[in-house]
Short mmCIF file of C-alpha atoms in Angstrom, two decimals:
data_model
loop_
_atom_site.label_atom_id
_atom_site.label_comp_id
_atom_site.label_asym_id
_atom_site.label_seq_id
_atom_site.Cartn_x
_atom_site.Cartn_y
_atom_site.Cartn_z
CA MET A 372 59.17 -21.67 -20.27
CA GLN A 373 60.82 -22.90 -22.92
CA LEU A 374 59.14 -21.76 -26.62
CA ILE A 375 59.99 -23.68 -29.85
CA LYS A 376 58.37 -21.77 -32.81
CA LEU A 377 57.76 -23.19 -35.94
CA ASP A 378 56.48 -22.33 -39.34
CA ALA A 379 54.79 -25.62 -40.38
CA ILE A 380 54.46 -29.25 -38.70
CA ASP A 381 52.06 -32.00 -39.09
CA SER A 382 51.14 -32.08 -35.73
CA THR A 383 52.70 -29.92 -32.66
CA ASN A 384 51.55 -32.83 -30.48
CA GLU A 385 53.63 -35.18 -32.39
CA PHE A 386 56.26 -33.25 -32.73
CA LEU A 387 56.89 -32.35 -28.95
CA LYS A 388 55.94 -35.87 -28.29
CA GLY A 389 58.94 -37.11 -30.31
CA LEU A 390 61.31 -34.44 -28.70
CA SER A 391 60.57 -35.37 -25.40
CA THR A 392 61.90 -39.18 -25.99
CA GLN A 393 64.98 -37.67 -27.72
CA GLN A 394 66.04 -35.30 -24.69
CA GLU A 395 65.18 -33.70 -21.33
CA LEU A 396 62.89 -30.90 -21.54
CA GLU A 397 61.78 -28.79 -19.02
CA ASN A 398 58.62 -28.72 -17.36
CA PHE A 399 55.81 -26.56 -19.70
CA THR A 400 57.90 -26.64 -22.95
CA VAL A 401 56.04 -24.92 -25.40
CA VAL A 402 55.61 -25.84 -29.02
CA THR A 403 53.64 -23.48 -31.45
CA ALA A 404 52.82 -23.54 -35.29
CA GLU A 405 51.37 -21.20 -38.02
CA LYS A 406 50.65 -23.82 -39.92
CA GLN A 407 49.49 -27.63 -38.97
CA THR A 408 48.88 -30.06 -41.46
CA LYS A 409 47.87 -32.98 -39.33
CA GLY A 410 45.95 -31.24 -36.62
CA LYS A 411 44.30 -33.94 -34.52
CA GLY A 412 40.89 -33.41 -32.55
CA GLN A 413 39.72 -35.83 -29.73
CA MET A 414 39.54 -39.75 -30.82
CA GLY A 415 41.13 -38.80 -34.11
CA ALA A 416 39.01 -35.94 -35.41
CA VAL A 417 40.59 -33.47 -38.03
CA TRP A 418 41.52 -30.27 -36.80
CA SER A 419 41.71 -27.63 -39.47
CA SER A 420 43.23 -24.03 -39.22
CA GLU A 421 44.09 -21.01 -41.63
CA THR A 422 48.07 -20.38 -41.92
CA GLY A 423 49.04 -17.89 -39.29
CA LYS A 424 45.83 -16.89 -38.01
CA ASN A 425 45.35 -19.12 -34.89
CA LEU A 426 46.85 -20.16 -31.85
CA ILE A 427 48.36 -23.62 -32.43
CA MET A 428 49.89 -25.09 -29.56
CA SER A 429 51.39 -27.95 -27.91
CA ILE A 430 52.57 -28.23 -23.70
CA LEU A 431 54.79 -30.58 -21.74
CA VAL A 432 53.37 -31.32 -18.70
CA LYS A 433 55.37 -33.73 -16.20
CA ASP A 434 55.01 -34.36 -12.52
CA PHE A 435 51.32 -33.45 -12.24
CA LEU A 436 49.47 -36.73 -12.47
CA LEU A 437 49.97 -39.73 -10.58
CA ASP A 438 48.10 -42.08 -11.42
CA ILE A 439 45.60 -42.88 -14.59
CA ASN A 440 42.01 -42.17 -12.72
CA GLN A 441 43.36 -38.66 -12.21
CA LEU A 442 43.76 -37.98 -16.09
CA PHE A 443 40.59 -35.67 -16.33
CA ASN A 444 41.89 -33.38 -13.50
CA LEU A 445 44.48 -32.26 -16.04
CA ASN A 446 41.40 -31.47 -18.62
CA ILE A 447 39.88 -29.44 -15.88
CA ALA A 448 43.01 -27.49 -15.15
CA VAL A 449 43.73 -26.84 -18.92
CA SER A 450 39.94 -25.93 -19.88
CA LEU A 451 39.85 -23.49 -16.87
CA ALA A 452 43.49 -21.92 -17.83
CA VAL A 453 41.92 -21.22 -21.23
CA ILE A 454 38.50 -19.73 -20.09
CA ASN A 455 40.43 -17.66 -17.42
CA THR A 456 42.59 -16.15 -20.37
CA LEU A 457 39.56 -15.76 -22.43
CA GLU A 458 37.56 -14.01 -19.67
CA LYS A 459 40.46 -11.44 -19.16
CA ASN A 460 40.17 -10.75 -22.84
CA ASN A 461 36.59 -10.07 -22.43
CA ILE A 462 35.30 -12.85 -24.76
CA PRO A 463 31.59 -13.45 -24.16
CA ASP A 464 29.57 -16.04 -22.78
CA LEU A 465 32.15 -18.81 -22.50
CA SER A 466 31.49 -22.36 -21.74
CA ILE A 467 33.35 -25.67 -21.97
CA LYS A 468 31.38 -28.41 -24.19
CA TRP A 469 32.39 -31.87 -22.79
CA PRO A 470 34.87 -32.67 -22.70
CA ASN A 471 37.30 -30.43 -24.59
CA ASP A 472 35.89 -28.03 -26.67
CA ILE A 473 35.72 -24.23 -26.01
CA MET A 474 32.78 -22.46 -26.69
CA SER A 475 31.37 -18.46 -27.01
CA TYR A 476 27.74 -18.78 -27.78
CA ASN A 477 27.00 -21.84 -29.26
CA LYS A 478 30.00 -21.59 -31.69
CA LYS A 479 33.27 -23.74 -31.01
CA ILE A 480 36.65 -21.23 -30.44
CA GLY A 481 38.60 -23.89 -29.37
CA GLY A 482 39.52 -27.63 -28.65
CA ILE A 483 42.01 -29.21 -26.55
CA LEU A 484 43.46 -33.00 -26.88
CA ILE A 485 45.72 -34.35 -24.15
CA GLU A 486 47.92 -37.36 -24.66
CA ASN A 487 49.39 -39.00 -22.01
CA SER A 488 51.91 -41.96 -21.51
CA ILE A 489 53.34 -43.82 -18.86
CA LYS A 490 57.42 -43.87 -18.53
CA SER A 491 58.96 -46.80 -17.33
CA ASP A 492 59.31 -45.39 -13.81
CA GLY A 493 55.61 -45.45 -13.36
CA SER A 494 55.31 -41.52 -13.73
CA ILE A 495 52.81 -39.94 -16.51
CA LEU A 496 53.84 -37.49 -19.01
CA SER A 497 51.51 -35.40 -20.79
CA ILE A 498 51.19 -33.52 -23.94
CA VAL A 499 48.43 -30.86 -23.97
CA GLY A 500 47.38 -29.44 -27.64
CA LEU A 501 45.42 -26.59 -27.57
CA GLY A 502 43.94 -25.16 -31.04
CA LEU A 503 42.61 -21.77 -30.55
CA ASN A 504 40.59 -19.74 -33.14
CA VAL A 505 41.99 -16.09 -32.95
CA ASN A 506 41.98 -14.41 -35.95
CA GLN A 507 40.37 -16.53 -38.57
CA ILE A 508 37.08 -14.78 -39.76
CA ASN A 509 36.18 -17.11 -42.93
CA PHE A 510 34.77 -20.44 -41.93
CA ASP A 511 33.30 -21.97 -44.85
CA ASN A 512 31.53 -25.50 -44.53
CA LEU A 513 31.92 -24.95 -40.69
CA PRO A 514 28.42 -23.49 -39.25
CA LYS A 515 29.10 -24.42 -35.86
CA ALA A 516 32.90 -22.80 -35.59
CA SER A 517 34.19 -18.96 -34.69
CA SER A 518 36.65 -16.97 -33.34
CA LEU A 519 37.72 -14.51 -31.04
CA ALA A 520 37.64 -11.97 -34.06
CA VAL A 521 34.75 -12.87 -35.16
CA VAL A 522 33.09 -12.51 -31.84
CA CYS A 523 34.73 -9.53 -30.53
CA GLY A 524 35.46 -7.71 -34.00
CA HIS A 525 38.86 -6.85 -33.72
CA GLU A 526 42.18 -8.93 -33.80
CA PHE A 527 44.18 -10.36 -30.76
CA ASP A 528 48.04 -10.80 -30.31
CA LYS A 529 48.10 -14.95 -30.25
CA GLU A 530 51.55 -14.76 -28.28
CA ILE A 531 50.01 -12.84 -25.62
CA LEU A 532 47.17 -15.33 -25.58
CA LEU A 533 49.93 -18.25 -25.24
CA ILE A 534 51.90 -16.68 -22.62
CA ASP A 535 49.08 -16.09 -20.45
CA ILE A 536 47.31 -19.48 -20.74
CA VAL A 537 50.62 -21.11 -19.90
CA GLU A 538 51.14 -19.17 -16.93
CA LYS A 539 47.34 -19.95 -16.08
CA LEU A 540 48.56 -23.46 -16.09
CA GLU A 541 51.11 -23.63 -14.28
CA LYS A 542 49.58 -21.67 -11.60
CA ASN A 543 46.67 -24.28 -11.49
CA LEU A 544 48.57 -26.95 -11.28
CA GLU A 545 50.68 -25.30 -8.45
CA ILE A 546 47.54 -24.97 -6.02
CA TRP A 547 45.72 -28.14 -7.61
CA ASN A 548 46.06 -30.11 -4.46
CA ASP A 549 44.63 -27.02 -2.14
CA LYS A 550 41.92 -26.09 -4.72
CA ALA A 551 40.83 -29.51 -6.44
CA THR A 552 37.32 -29.20 -5.22
CA ASP A 553 36.84 -25.70 -6.21
CA PHE A 554 38.04 -26.03 -10.06
CA TRP A 555 35.98 -29.41 -10.47
CA THR A 556 32.74 -27.29 -9.44
CA LEU A 557 34.26 -24.55 -11.74
CA PHE A 558 34.33 -26.53 -14.36
CA THR A 559 30.99 -28.07 -13.94
CA ASN A 560 29.29 -24.82 -13.87
CA LYS A 561 30.72 -23.85 -16.97
CA LEU A 562 29.73 -26.92 -18.89
CA PHE A 563 27.84 -26.14 -22.13
CA LYS A 564 24.02 -26.89 -21.92
CA LYS A 565 24.36 -27.82 -18.23
CA GLY A 566 20.96 -27.96 -16.69
CA ILE A 567 19.24 -27.43 -20.28
CA PRO A 568 16.98 -30.21 -21.84
CA THR A 569 18.91 -31.06 -24.96
CA PRO A 570 18.86 -33.63 -27.55
CA PHE A 571 21.45 -36.38 -27.78
CA SER A 572 22.52 -39.23 -30.01
CA ASP A 573 24.01 -42.34 -28.82
CA VAL A 574 26.20 -44.83 -30.37
CA SER A 575 23.51 -46.79 -31.87
CA ASN A 576 22.24 -43.62 -33.53
CA GLN A 577 19.65 -43.81 -31.28
CA ASN A 578 18.04 -40.21 -30.24
CA PHE A 579 16.88 -38.96 -26.71
CA MET A 580 16.41 -35.81 -24.60
CA GLY A 581 18.53 -35.43 -21.38
CA ILE A 582 19.93 -33.18 -18.95
CA ILE A 583 23.59 -32.43 -18.37
CA GLN A 584 24.00 -32.68 -14.49
CA GLY A 585 27.82 -32.89 -14.17
CA ILE A 586 31.04 -34.94 -14.66
CA SER A 587 31.93 -38.25 -12.83
CA SER A 588 35.13 -38.63 -10.80
CA ILE A 589 36.58 -39.89 -14.02
CA GLY A 590 35.28 -37.45 -16.30
CA LYS A 591 32.53 -39.32 -17.56
CA LEU A 592 29.39 -37.14 -18.72
CA GLN A 593 26.29 -37.55 -16.09
CA ILE A 594 22.80 -36.89 -17.98
CA LEU A 595 19.61 -37.03 -16.63
CA LEU A 596 17.17 -39.18 -18.62
CA GLU A 597 13.47 -38.84 -19.17
CA ASP A 598 13.07 -41.61 -16.78
CA ASP A 599 14.60 -39.75 -14.10
CA THR A 600 17.83 -42.08 -14.13
CA ILE A 601 21.30 -40.50 -14.51
CA ALA A 602 23.30 -42.59 -17.17
CA GLU A 603 27.12 -41.81 -17.74
CA PHE A 604 28.67 -41.75 -20.84
CA ASP A 605 32.25 -41.79 -22.27
CA VAL A 606 33.99 -39.80 -24.83
CA LYS A 607 32.34 -40.90 -28.20
CA GLU A 608 29.65 -42.80 -26.60
CA VAL A 609 27.19 -40.00 -26.91
CA GLN A 610 27.05 -36.73 -28.90
CA MET A 611 25.17 -33.70 -28.63
CA LEU A 612 22.48 -32.11 -31.14
CA TYR A 613 22.23 -28.80 -31.30
#
């Protein structure tokens, strides 16, 4: 694993993406930063982090995704690598808030942003961004955010977490073809609020009640509605109200 450490950068995803266009990088090259000035979340949301307290990283993944219909496979492999690492560190009540938020109890402790690009030869190159709240304890004006230190009452070694996550991701991708069904099941079972009546809001700001059932083959969220039909929603088509 090639590890590139930066003090400050606008975005580790953007840095790694740019570097990958300038030179040939080995698979699972990792970029970390102590401070990120333009961190991104899903669909352009802002990810802010206290300098030096959290794990900010991006991982280059090559030769895994074969076509665009498989994109959510990588999301699952990454999410479970993070969950497995946190379980190893005794982080309690872990779940995944679809599509890419890592939760402890009902608070967000991390987020994943995967950006894919199709190269001229048809291969897909992925930049996996992860922001994990590790040792930050001040979350003023962020009532739904928390960290490993807040949840567990002590600090963690960020580099050990980083190495464990990357190693687990490598393993997940290595065995994916044999274990894909198991991974999908594990991911579905870890969904935040799965099977629990929950209020949602759609793109028209209409509120409705529903029960999360699972994920479609291309990663859409499946919700059982009050009329007993199951609707599928893409990212930003639905918001959970909790």
